[in-house]
């Protein structure tokens, strides 16, 4: 099985009377009314306002932003005099929509306008002095930045010295020194208390457009929604209204390029949601800046030509497919590195490759963080000594702080607590990895635990239906400040588990309810299929969101997996025919039956090495346990797996160091033939004569030794002074009751189940033993 990715948290109890009032007033299911109260609605009126976020009075007017008057005055001057204005944007979805919005506004005003989006690899992020020089040489008299600019001191200084003004519109963190700009429009400008400081770049650009047009530019709201959702800003306050109105605007399908892209993406524009933007539209726009040219995105969003709109949409979709292929390929290679023995012991990861496309390294880093829970930097070189990379962090670890004090190891560095970009020479790699590990220790990363996941409520399969999913959508737009509700389904009956996709990398789980089955889907989680198949009944809790699936004109509710909780121990079938040092790198309690093997492993394993006797005296509750070699009997394994409570994880290596898998217990005829032969010989040289005896009986020497040991246990023979002697008058005894016979029989039974059975049979037996032992322990 697998550990939960998140620490599940449950909201405080709310006033049931208020929930009922809201439920009745708005004709809502109890689960939805409960969420409204959880999220701060203290009256029916507040719930109504939350459900209908289209009140324009919640949107802060443009003049509340710093330098808005200066920005408008300078832009209007340029429009009136015919000065060439260049909109300087950024290559992500927020930057592309910001550029499109500002460019479209300037054209509406009759400006002599153009736009430029820097190339991620040639120009880098933000104002580039070389590009500024080229734009000025081409006749630009005013530069308007969108989604960048406040950190562009060098480029803006160059423009100022050349007599070219720059109007900055941005939302990013300020540098130590402000650039020389004609105006800086920013929602978090020092000393200005703007009531809505989490605007994205397109949100700031929209306010400037509003001020320039002198009326609320409703026609631009679709661009605002895309940029704000893509940039994952808070959806509380004015952003909630802007995004909601933007989604409504998108339903009108008036922007040709966006409409074509939505159709190619399979987005139902009549019912477009934040998830559609976040998972379909925004990734396609972002792909341009990663693997192609982001200027195509502006052309797509501003074109008035239907044929061009369709052609550009197809190109954008193709570029996104290329981006996905690159991510999958690099993730596979990077994951192999992440699973190395050395990396398994680290709290952080620095993964380096050759020839990896640098535009997707951030996505790969995010995938590794999701898979491992470790802060990760993924870097690559094109063949030289210089590596360029992107980093992503996990909960509770400040990645920027971890590396900020080691700038001497890097040729370039920037970012924030959860993400960074950097370049470094190859010989600095080991030192950077050490710096990350040191920071993990200093920030007590091991004690932070997983990120928190708020559970909005519990649902049974019977309560889940299309109507409930539609009512939950009334809480949209979702995002930071109004997360998509996550519901817990406790220990449902799993009726089937399967994988989807060409490579089986997606997961489908069907669960039963009185009103029929429900389907849970998880993308890129196909590896969980055998785990869930093997899990005992009623041992899994699911955390899911409710989506509406549209297929051939029909709608159905679909549950999207957010996380899993296993109420039984995690059992991992890692059976092996040989042992390697890497198998002992995982922190665990290693139970080893063979004394010699135990001595060999001691001191080389990441954890305790225990004999069976020591294991029975140890409480493994919440710990990892590894059974290294095959035990002599099933009963002994059942006794050793745990003491009082279930372990967190039980890994089964079950190395067959002395396998009797091909042997059988000799039958009565074999023992009778040996008895007659010994009776005739009376005495045999021991052990030298055993070979000749085996030839006479046409039986394997190992089997013959076993049979003689059984006879010895029963008193049929004696062994003394190098002679095996026959006892003509032994006591009557059943051979099957003798210790050696019993041990061989138990060993063969153990090997049959533990070494030869399939995964399902093995794990089912283990779960049965764990459950029985746990119940007894309780």
XYZ file of C-alpha atoms in Angstrom:
778
model
C 0.000 0.000 0.000
C 1.015 3.647 0.189
C 1.210 6.312 2.825
C -1.139 9.283 2.845
C 0.313 12.315 1.081
C -1.455 14.659 3.468
C -2.305 15.083 7.104
C -6.095 15.056 7.158
C -7.730 17.791 9.200
C -11.355 18.223 10.097
C -13.191 21.539 10.628
C -14.621 22.630 13.944
C -18.289 21.933 14.556
C -20.630 24.644 13.256
C -24.029 25.888 14.420
C -26.550 23.296 13.166
C -29.413 25.834 13.382
C -27.578 28.221 11.042
C -26.782 25.379 8.663
C -30.448 24.458 8.527
C -31.497 28.080 7.887
C -29.097 28.399 4.950
C -30.053 24.971 3.662
C -33.751 25.866 3.562
C -33.302 29.431 2.278
C -31.135 28.416 -0.673
C -32.501 24.892 -1.226
C -29.102 23.327 -0.640
C -27.988 19.881 0.488
C -26.881 19.839 4.111
C -23.275 19.140 3.044
C -23.118 22.349 0.977
C -24.810 24.513 3.614
C -22.365 23.137 6.154
C -19.416 24.212 3.980
C -20.798 27.747 3.654
C -20.860 28.092 7.435
C -17.392 26.530 7.709
C -16.120 29.199 5.302
C -17.383 32.110 7.333
C -20.988 32.740 6.327
C -22.758 33.875 9.502
C -26.170 34.582 8.010
C -28.460 33.708 5.134
C -27.551 37.041 3.524
C -23.814 36.286 3.619
C -24.460 32.842 2.146
C -26.473 34.458 -0.666
C -23.606 36.836 -1.405
C -21.128 33.928 -1.451
C -23.318 31.958 -3.865
C -23.725 34.941 -6.209
C -20.281 36.593 -6.468
C -21.217 39.092 -9.154
C -21.558 42.263 -7.114
C -19.385 44.872 -8.834
C -19.183 46.907 -5.640
C -16.771 44.290 -4.249
C -14.218 45.189 -6.946
C -11.771 47.884 -5.850
C -11.619 50.826 -8.226
C -8.386 51.460 -10.165
C -7.436 54.711 -8.416
C -6.745 52.758 -5.200
C -3.581 51.376 -6.794
C -0.288 53.230 -6.409
C 0.720 55.517 -9.309
C -2.420 54.758 -11.316
C -2.849 58.424 -12.209
C 0.752 58.705 -13.387
C 0.448 55.526 -15.474
C -2.759 56.678 -17.166
C -1.385 60.150 -17.855
C 1.813 58.802 -19.489
C -0.002 56.208 -21.591
C -2.631 58.698 -22.755
C 0.148 61.108 -23.738
C 1.784 58.385 -25.838
C -1.527 57.556 -27.508
C -2.249 61.176 -28.347
C 1.210 61.853 -29.801
C 1.449 58.557 -31.688
C 4.509 57.327 -29.781
C 5.227 53.672 -30.257
C 4.203 51.713 -27.148
C 5.557 48.220 -26.539
C 3.858 45.977 -24.006
C 6.588 43.860 -22.361
C 5.083 40.690 -20.910
C 5.989 37.290 -19.540
C 5.889 33.771 -20.969
C 3.496 32.091 -18.509
C -0.318 32.079 -18.688
C -0.634 35.119 -16.420
C 1.903 36.994 -18.538
C 0.295 35.965 -21.834
C -3.185 37.063 -20.719
C -1.753 40.278 -19.240
C -0.018 41.092 -22.513
C -3.123 40.294 -24.548
C -5.318 42.436 -22.311
C -3.024 45.477 -22.347
C -2.308 45.214 -26.087
C -6.003 44.912 -26.888
C -6.770 47.927 -24.680
C -4.150 50.063 -26.372
C -5.474 49.137 -29.822
C -8.963 50.102 -28.657
C -7.584 53.512 -27.694
C -6.032 53.874 -31.140
C -2.459 53.569 -29.911
C 0.570 52.738 -32.008
C 1.122 49.546 -30.033
C 3.145 46.365 -30.224
C 4.077 43.665 -27.711
C 7.071 41.548 -26.792
C 7.215 38.427 -24.660
C 10.768 37.393 -23.720
C 12.099 33.981 -24.633
C 12.544 31.839 -21.527
C 15.938 30.555 -22.647
C 17.455 33.514 -24.516
C 16.018 36.457 -22.555
C 15.125 34.993 -19.179
C 12.417 36.312 -16.890
C 11.646 40.019 -16.601
C 13.196 43.108 -18.208
C 16.270 42.232 -20.243
C 18.668 45.131 -21.003
C 19.638 43.718 -24.402
C 15.998 43.363 -25.429
C 15.167 46.829 -24.106
C 18.001 48.251 -26.192
C 16.675 46.495 -29.291
C 13.109 47.706 -28.668
C 14.338 51.280 -28.251
C 16.431 51.040 -31.409
C 13.266 49.892 -33.223
C 11.463 53.077 -32.234
C 9.745 52.278 -28.945
C 9.142 55.447 -26.914
C 7.159 53.943 -24.030
C 7.410 50.470 -22.508
C 4.501 49.163 -20.444
C 5.426 46.075 -18.454
C 2.792 43.558 -17.426
C 3.373 40.818 -14.860
C 6.992 41.960 -14.421
C 9.171 45.013 -13.956
C 9.711 45.807 -10.287
C 12.947 43.793 -10.212
C 14.250 45.117 -13.563
C 16.623 47.756 -12.239
C 19.319 47.338 -14.915
C 16.988 47.331 -17.918
C 14.850 50.218 -16.656
C 17.952 52.253 -15.871
C 19.085 51.734 -19.460
C 15.699 52.909 -20.760
C 15.772 55.944 -18.495
C 19.232 56.895 -19.725
C 17.999 56.591 -23.323
C 15.056 58.901 -22.567
C 12.427 56.155 -22.785
C 9.801 55.920 -20.050
C 8.673 52.642 -18.540
C 5.285 52.190 -16.865
C 5.505 49.159 -14.593
C 2.423 47.076 -13.812
C 3.371 44.113 -11.667
C 2.478 42.049 -8.621
C 5.772 40.323 -7.810
C 8.041 40.857 -4.817
C 10.015 44.092 -4.753
C 13.804 44.083 -5.043
C 15.997 46.034 -2.622
C 16.055 49.039 -4.962
C 13.108 50.294 -7.006
C 13.762 50.855 -10.718
C 13.503 54.356 -12.282
C 9.980 54.143 -13.729
C 7.440 56.715 -14.877
C 4.909 54.842 -12.732
C 4.814 51.665 -10.670
C 1.314 50.220 -10.421
C 1.444 47.478 -7.824
C -1.129 46.188 -5.292
C 1.497 45.746 -2.579
C 3.479 48.947 -3.032
C 5.180 49.854 0.281
C 3.091 52.203 2.383
C -0.080 51.804 0.292
C -2.953 49.911 1.910
C -4.658 48.435 -1.136
C -7.666 46.275 -0.084
C -6.985 43.336 -2.380
C -3.254 42.781 -2.525
C -3.368 39.326 -4.104
C -4.106 40.465 -7.655
C -2.132 38.605 -10.302
C -0.403 40.348 -13.189
C -3.526 40.263 -15.352
C -5.571 41.639 -12.462
C -3.284 44.683 -12.234
C -3.341 45.112 -16.017
C -7.137 44.984 -15.930
C -7.257 47.849 -13.430
C -5.018 49.943 -15.707
C -7.258 49.116 -18.692
C -10.320 50.104 -16.649
C -8.745 53.449 -15.811
C -7.679 54.069 -19.430
C -11.068 53.161 -20.915
C -12.915 55.062 -18.166
C -15.502 52.311 -17.921
C -15.612 48.763 -16.564
C -14.147 46.623 -19.426
C -16.409 43.593 -19.196
C -15.111 42.235 -22.505
C -11.680 41.606 -20.922
C -12.870 39.555 -17.957
C -12.303 36.170 -19.640
C -8.595 36.989 -19.836
C -8.611 38.045 -16.187
C -10.141 34.738 -15.089
C -7.563 32.672 -16.976
C -4.544 34.611 -15.707
C -5.682 34.756 -12.101
C -6.588 31.057 -11.940
C -3.321 30.094 -13.656
C -1.300 32.160 -11.184
C -3.105 30.541 -8.218
C -3.997 33.788 -6.472
C -6.527 33.984 -3.658
C -10.138 33.702 -4.814
C -11.413 35.668 -1.850
C -12.521 39.302 -2.012
C -12.504 41.065 -5.369
C -10.689 38.194 -7.097
C -13.688 35.959 -6.432
C -15.923 38.403 -8.276
C -13.458 39.011 -11.111
C -12.957 35.299 -11.729
C -16.659 34.511 -11.467
C -17.563 37.238 -13.961
C -14.704 36.066 -16.189
C -16.031 32.513 -16.293
C -19.449 33.875 -17.225
C -17.838 35.907 -19.988
C -16.094 32.819 -21.335
C -19.470 31.115 -21.668
C -20.350 33.676 -24.343
C -17.594 32.250 -26.607
C -16.773 35.653 -28.101
C -12.975 35.339 -28.047
C -12.285 33.261 -31.163
C -8.921 31.800 -30.196
C -10.027 30.920 -26.684
C -13.187 29.270 -28.026
C -11.146 27.155 -30.470
C -8.710 26.146 -27.727
C -11.546 25.215 -25.381
C -13.074 22.952 -28.023
C -9.748 21.206 -28.635
C -9.281 20.822 -24.870
C -12.688 19.224 -24.368
C -13.871 22.083 -22.140
C -17.630 22.569 -21.877
C -17.773 26.353 -22.194
C -21.422 26.444 -21.148
C -20.402 25.092 -17.747
C -16.760 26.174 -17.548
C -15.131 25.878 -14.116
C -11.901 26.887 -12.433
C -10.748 23.281 -12.835
C -11.233 23.557 -16.608
C -9.012 26.628 -16.664
C -6.456 25.248 -14.233
C -6.084 21.813 -15.821
C -6.903 22.378 -19.496
C -6.571 25.979 -20.702
C -3.747 27.334 -18.519
C -1.364 24.346 -19.036
C -1.697 24.757 -22.792
C -0.803 28.442 -22.602
C 2.044 27.707 -20.205
C 3.380 25.077 -22.602
C 4.167 27.803 -25.152
C 6.698 29.426 -22.861
C 8.231 26.068 -22.033
C 8.683 24.434 -25.437
C 7.677 27.009 -28.071
C 7.062 30.767 -28.421
C 4.716 32.481 -25.969
C 3.992 35.248 -28.482
C 1.734 32.714 -30.224
C -0.434 32.818 -27.122
C -1.038 36.544 -27.515
C -1.864 36.067 -31.193
C -4.294 33.299 -30.245
C -6.101 35.383 -27.609
C -6.337 38.573 -29.693
C -6.999 37.361 -33.235
C -10.245 38.299 -34.989
C -9.702 35.797 -37.815
C -11.557 32.465 -37.348
C -9.131 30.507 -39.543
C -6.115 31.915 -37.729
C -7.797 31.185 -34.390
C -8.272 27.524 -35.321
C -4.747 27.166 -36.686
C -3.153 28.741 -33.623
C -5.297 26.686 -31.246
C -4.153 23.504 -32.957
C -0.523 24.613 -32.696
C -0.909 25.417 -29.005
C -2.530 22.050 -28.376
C 0.287 20.301 -30.259
C 2.916 22.165 -28.240
C 1.179 21.054 -25.060
C 1.286 17.425 -26.187
C 5.003 17.807 -26.781
C 5.368 19.321 -23.323
C 3.534 16.373 -21.749
C 5.718 13.846 -23.561
C 8.863 15.617 -22.410
C 7.621 15.724 -18.818
C 6.781 12.007 -18.850
C 10.149 11.024 -20.337
C 12.218 13.153 -17.979
C 10.126 12.187 -14.950
C 10.831 8.512 -15.612
C 14.591 9.113 -15.685
C 14.528 11.505 -12.738
C 12.483 9.076 -10.661
C 15.108 6.378 -11.135
C 17.697 8.735 -9.659
C 15.376 9.665 -6.805
C 15.076 5.988 -5.890
C 18.831 5.392 -5.649
C 20.228 4.095 -2.373
C 21.858 7.434 -1.537
C 18.787 9.511 -2.355
C 16.514 7.245 -0.344
C 18.487 8.254 2.736
C 18.308 12.007 1.997
C 15.617 14.448 3.060
C 16.103 16.571 -0.077
C 16.852 15.801 -3.706
C 19.155 17.331 -6.320
C 18.521 15.424 -9.544
C 20.822 16.158 -12.492
C 20.450 15.012 -16.073
C 21.906 15.569 -19.534
C 19.925 16.996 -22.412
C 16.701 17.360 -20.469
C 14.499 20.141 -21.838
C 14.941 22.982 -19.392
C 11.467 24.383 -19.970
C 9.774 21.509 -18.120
C 12.183 20.920 -15.227
C 9.911 22.740 -12.783
C 7.018 20.420 -13.635
C 9.260 17.370 -13.169
C 10.408 18.727 -9.802
C 6.768 19.133 -8.762
C 6.029 15.527 -9.703
C 8.965 14.263 -7.669
C 7.858 16.320 -4.663
C 4.403 14.790 -4.985
C 5.826 11.270 -5.278
C 8.496 11.491 -2.564
C 7.394 14.316 -0.288
C 10.940 15.722 -0.510
C 12.006 19.227 -1.609
C 13.490 18.693 -5.054
C 15.700 20.512 -7.546
C 15.869 19.111 -11.077
C 18.712 20.422 -13.250
C 20.198 19.606 -16.619
C 23.091 20.482 -18.887
C 23.258 20.488 -22.656
C 26.702 18.928 -22.558
C 28.874 21.502 -20.849
C 29.698 22.072 -17.194
C 26.839 24.519 -16.546
C 23.600 23.126 -15.120
C 20.305 25.032 -15.104
C 17.457 23.905 -12.932
C 14.181 24.527 -11.160
C 13.258 23.643 -7.608
C 9.987 22.956 -5.834
C 9.520 22.564 -2.101
C 7.342 20.542 0.241
C 5.289 21.753 3.175
C 7.289 23.459 5.899
C 10.580 23.847 4.005
C 11.753 27.268 2.807
C 13.681 26.460 -0.355
C 14.759 30.058 -1.017
C 16.137 30.400 2.510
C 17.932 27.067 2.186
C 20.002 28.268 -0.786
C 20.120 32.038 -0.357
C 23.220 31.855 1.841
C 25.083 29.763 -0.742
C 24.973 32.076 -3.749
C 28.722 31.551 -4.156
C 27.916 28.032 -5.362
C 25.556 29.298 -8.073
C 25.937 31.454 -11.158
C 22.277 32.542 -10.981
C 19.570 32.162 -8.340
C 16.097 33.490 -7.576
C 12.729 32.428 -6.277
C 10.645 32.234 -3.133
C 9.926 29.832 -0.278
C 8.260 27.146 -2.391
C 10.038 27.464 -5.752
C 13.333 28.608 -7.223
C 15.395 28.775 -10.381
C 19.173 28.422 -10.422
C 22.318 27.727 -12.417
C 25.523 26.143 -11.163
C 28.727 24.540 -12.348
C 28.942 20.754 -12.249
C 31.602 20.699 -9.524
C 29.255 22.620 -7.189
C 26.552 19.934 -7.288
C 27.705 17.945 -4.264
C 28.091 21.103 -2.189
C 24.585 22.238 -3.119
C 23.187 18.855 -2.106
C 24.988 19.141 1.226
C 23.603 22.656 1.671
C 20.089 21.369 1.121
C 20.574 18.558 3.637
C 22.020 21.002 6.169
C 19.006 23.278 5.684
C 16.664 20.318 6.127
C 18.280 19.642 9.504
C 18.250 23.309 10.522
C 14.613 23.743 9.507
C 13.680 20.462 11.256
C 12.124 19.122 8.066
C 11.813 15.613 9.490
C 9.509 16.933 12.213
C 7.237 18.930 9.907
C 5.167 16.041 8.624
C 3.039 16.097 5.467
C 1.002 19.062 4.257
C -2.471 19.511 5.699
C -5.630 18.537 3.827
C -8.890 20.024 5.068
C -11.785 17.572 4.921
C -15.065 19.420 4.391
C -17.249 16.520 5.481
C -18.022 12.836 5.188
C -20.150 11.241 2.500
C -21.378 7.718 1.980
C -21.657 6.349 -1.572
C -25.452 6.614 -1.239
C -25.262 10.385 -0.669
C -23.216 11.067 -3.793
C -25.172 12.030 -6.890
C -25.188 14.464 -9.796
C -27.428 16.953 -7.986
C -24.970 17.190 -5.081
C -22.069 17.736 -7.491
C -23.983 20.542 -9.225
C -24.834 22.200 -5.919
C -21.167 22.082 -4.867
C -20.334 23.910 -8.098
C -22.355 26.834 -6.786
C -19.405 27.478 -4.442
C -17.117 28.037 -7.444
C -14.721 29.744 -8.210
C -12.336 27.556 -6.252
C -8.729 28.247 -5.360
C -6.652 29.583 -2.468
C -9.037 31.049 0.093
C -11.894 28.894 -1.208
C -10.476 25.455 -1.860
C -12.415 22.808 -3.748
C -14.346 20.864 -1.060
C -12.780 17.517 -0.211
C -14.979 14.778 1.249
C -14.030 11.638 3.127
C -15.564 8.300 2.188
C -14.877 5.950 5.070
C -14.034 2.335 4.355
C -16.387 1.738 1.406
C -16.770 -1.614 -0.277
C -14.368 -1.719 -3.227
C -15.991 -3.699 -6.034
C -13.268 -3.389 -8.669
C -9.889 -1.796 -9.315
C -8.399 -1.185 -12.748
C -5.979 1.020 -14.639
C -6.645 3.357 -17.564
C -4.569 4.819 -20.361
C -2.283 3.255 -22.932
C 0.391 2.558 -20.346
C -1.979 1.844 -17.471
C -0.751 4.881 -15.563
C -4.173 6.098 -14.401
C -6.382 4.526 -11.737
C -10.103 3.694 -11.595
C -11.746 2.363 -8.424
C -15.396 1.383 -8.204
C -17.088 1.454 -4.799
C -20.522 0.089 -3.927
C -23.542 1.895 -2.541
C -27.222 1.087 -2.136
C -28.054 3.308 -5.107
C -25.386 1.805 -7.334
C -21.664 2.100 -7.776
C -19.526 5.221 -7.684
C -16.298 5.626 -9.629
C -13.130 7.174 -8.210
C -10.497 8.298 -10.715
C -6.859 9.250 -10.080
C -4.485 10.400 -12.813
C -0.860 9.182 -12.736
C -1.678 6.851 -9.822
C -1.907 3.557 -11.687
C 0.723 2.055 -9.374
C -1.925 1.968 -6.623
C -4.031 -0.616 -8.481
C -2.318 -3.761 -7.085
C -2.153 -2.163 -3.656
C -5.892 -1.504 -3.542
C -6.644 -4.889 -5.062
C -4.753 -6.589 -2.258
C -6.148 -4.413 0.540
C -8.547 -6.214 2.898
C -12.196 -5.209 2.899
C -13.004 -2.011 4.760
C -9.377 -0.949 5.170
C -9.254 2.192 3.003
C -10.579 5.722 3.492
C -10.788 7.921 0.392
C -10.511 11.723 0.221
C -12.237 12.873 -2.977
C -13.623 15.875 -4.796
C -16.853 15.707 -6.798
C -16.604 16.474 -10.507
C -19.176 16.424 -13.273
C -18.161 14.247 -16.208
C -19.566 15.110 -19.644
C -19.639 12.278 -22.182
C -21.687 12.139 -25.376
C -24.136 14.698 -24.090
C -24.696 12.939 -20.775
C -23.552 14.125 -17.384
C -22.480 11.955 -14.469
C -20.764 12.518 -11.163
C -17.123 11.474 -11.015
C -15.023 11.318 -7.880
C -11.438 12.560 -8.199
C -8.989 11.029 -5.738
C -7.149 13.503 -3.542
C -5.606 11.113 -1.012
C -5.892 7.710 0.661
C -5.754 6.500 4.224
C -5.129 2.841 5.010
C -6.525 1.564 8.276
C -4.509 -1.646 7.879
C -0.733 -1.859 7.732
C 0.982 -1.197 4.423
C 2.098 -4.563 3.044
C 4.729 -4.482 0.302
C 5.517 -7.612 -1.702
C 9.240 -7.233 -2.473
C 10.123 -10.940 -2.702
C 13.590 -11.495 -4.075
C 15.911 -14.381 -4.996
C 19.015 -12.368 -4.036
C 19.822 -9.599 -1.585
C 21.542 -6.295 -2.356
C 22.767 -3.484 -0.053
C 20.099 -1.139 -1.449
C 17.406 -3.333 0.091
C 18.622 -2.291 3.538
C 18.713 1.493 2.904
C 15.126 2.060 3.994
C 14.654 2.856 7.674
C 13.061 -0.265 9.145
C 13.172 -3.053 11.719
C 14.857 -5.980 9.916
C 13.773 -9.405 11.144
C 16.278 -12.082 10.057
C 15.970 -15.825 10.811
C 19.398 -16.965 9.671
C 22.050 -16.298 12.302
C 24.898 -15.936 9.801
C 22.855 -13.590 7.619
C 21.975 -11.556 10.692
C 25.659 -11.123 11.490
C 26.412 -10.090 7.903
C 23.664 -7.468 7.812
C 24.230 -6.025 11.298
C 25.818 -2.590 11.049
C 24.928 -2.201 7.371
C 21.170 -1.719 7.670
C 19.309 1.544 8.206
C 17.568 0.430 11.373
C 17.508 -2.387 13.893
C 18.481 -5.957 12.953
C 16.426 -8.345 15.063
C 16.307 -12.063 15.698
C 12.850 -13.667 15.855
C 13.125 -13.772 19.638
C 13.912 -10.056 19.794
C 11.086 -9.282 17.370
C 8.559 -10.898 19.688
C 9.631 -8.534 22.455
C 9.310 -5.404 20.281
C 6.241 -3.240 19.758
C 6.175 -2.302 16.068
C 3.141 0.012 16.286
C 3.496 2.729 13.632
C 6.957 1.494 12.561
C 8.360 -0.129 9.424
C 9.142 -3.844 9.523
C 11.051 -5.901 6.925
C 11.030 -9.720 6.867
C 14.367 -10.433 5.223
C 14.572 -14.214 4.795
C 11.995 -16.955 4.531
C 10.961 -18.181 8.016
C 11.000 -21.856 8.966
C 7.219 -21.934 9.391
C 4.081 -19.893 8.865
C 3.357 -19.973 12.556
C 6.692 -18.409 13.383
C 6.164 -15.629 10.838
C 2.715 -14.889 12.250
C 4.214 -14.604 15.723
C 7.077 -12.362 14.619
C 5.289 -9.863 12.380
C 4.064 -7.717 15.229
C 3.585 -7.605 18.976
C 0.697 -5.472 20.230
C -0.412 -3.187 17.393
C -0.082 -2.962 13.646
C 3.128 -1.670 12.052
C 2.873 1.188 9.580
C 4.481 -0.900 6.855
C 5.443 -4.546 6.452
C 7.899 -5.268 3.622
C 8.409 -8.879 2.548
C 11.765 -9.764 0.994
C 11.512 -13.460 1.976
C 14.893 -14.428 0.615
C 14.942 -18.270 0.274
C 18.420 -18.862 1.639
C 17.822 -22.592 2.226
C 14.861 -23.264 0.009
C 13.356 -26.734 -0.014
C 10.919 -25.629 -2.671
C 11.750 -28.519 -5.061
C 11.776 -31.158 -2.302
C 8.853 -33.076 -0.891
C 8.396 -35.013 2.326
C 9.309 -38.655 1.487
C 6.335 -41.031 1.592
C 5.887 -44.228 3.629
C 7.411 -46.433 0.910
C 10.660 -44.441 0.921
C 10.967 -44.729 4.695
C 10.193 -48.485 4.506
C 12.904 -49.032 1.903
C 15.442 -47.185 4.048
C 14.399 -49.186 7.103
C 14.991 -52.498 5.280
C 18.363 -51.376 3.940
C 19.586 -50.232 7.354
C 18.351 -53.445 8.927
C 20.396 -55.480 6.446
C 23.524 -53.348 6.777
C 23.289 -52.937 10.566
C 26.186 -50.440 10.572
C 27.254 -47.761 8.076
C 30.218 -45.420 8.151
C 28.948 -41.911 9.008
C 28.804 -39.673 7.125
C 31.081 -41.137 4.410
C 28.741 -44.051 3.651
C 25.765 -41.834 2.986
C 26.672 -41.401 -0.696
C 26.683 -45.146 -1.418
C 23.454 -45.582 0.534
C 21.772 -42.876 -1.578
C 22.848 -44.637 -4.760
C 21.372 -47.941 -3.568
C 18.068 -46.223 -2.752
C 18.147 -43.950 -5.848
C 17.381 -40.951 -3.649
C 19.053 -37.549 -3.247
C 21.716 -37.397 -0.473
C 19.984 -34.362 1.121
C 16.686 -36.235 1.290
C 18.447 -39.293 2.714
C 20.052 -37.208 5.455
C 16.626 -35.820 6.339
C 15.153 -39.366 6.574
C 18.027 -40.600 8.741
C 17.536 -37.596 11.042
C 13.856 -38.556 11.370
C 14.908 -42.149 12.238
C 17.379 -40.756 14.744
C 14.590 -38.693 16.400
C 12.483 -41.862 16.694
C 15.286 -44.033 18.048
C 15.523 -46.245 14.971
C 19.237 -45.512 14.599
C 22.120 -44.232 16.672
C 25.176 -42.303 15.555
C 28.358 -42.737 17.536
C 32.112 -42.792 16.839
C 31.619 -42.370 13.093
C 29.155 -45.244 12.799
C 25.432 -45.191 12.074
C 23.939 -48.279 13.764
C 20.488 -49.786 13.324
C 18.356 -50.314 16.469
C 16.481 -53.635 16.011
C 13.916 -52.964 18.760
C 12.850 -49.300 18.775
C 9.721 -48.006 20.510
C 6.650 -47.605 18.341
C 6.270 -43.999 17.123
C 4.560 -42.228 14.227
C 7.216 -40.732 11.967
C 5.000 -37.738 11.176
C 4.997 -36.733 14.842
C 8.785 -36.466 15.101
C 10.451 -32.994 15.323
C 12.550 -33.192 12.164
C 9.579 -34.408 10.128
C 7.379 -31.646 11.537
C 9.983 -28.953 10.800
C 10.382 -30.110 7.179
C 6.632 -30.169 6.684
C 6.238 -26.677 8.191
C 9.105 -25.351 6.073
C 7.589 -26.697 2.856
C 4.189 -25.255 3.739
C 5.790 -21.880 4.427
C 7.723 -21.893 1.162
C 4.656 -22.914 -0.818
C 2.698 -19.907 0.429
C 5.442 -17.351 0.931
C 7.607 -18.045 -2.117
C 5.287 -19.561 -4.719
C 1.861 -17.943 -4.240
C 0.750 -14.866 -6.179
C 0.708 -11.416 -4.633
C -2.994 -11.410 -3.798
C -2.902 -14.729 -1.945
C 0.226 -13.749 -0.046
C -1.021 -10.311 1.032
C -4.479 -11.652 1.943
C -2.853 -14.203 4.258
C -0.612 -11.535 5.784
C -3.545 -9.180 6.342
C -5.478 -11.974 8.027
C -2.587 -12.621 10.413
C -2.097 -8.927 11.090
C -5.769 -8.384 11.802
C -6.007 -11.383 14.122
C -2.841 -10.409 15.977
C -3.912 -6.782 16.238
C -7.325 -7.713 17.642
C -5.681 -9.958 20.228
C -3.227 -7.188 21.082
C -6.032 -4.701 21.657
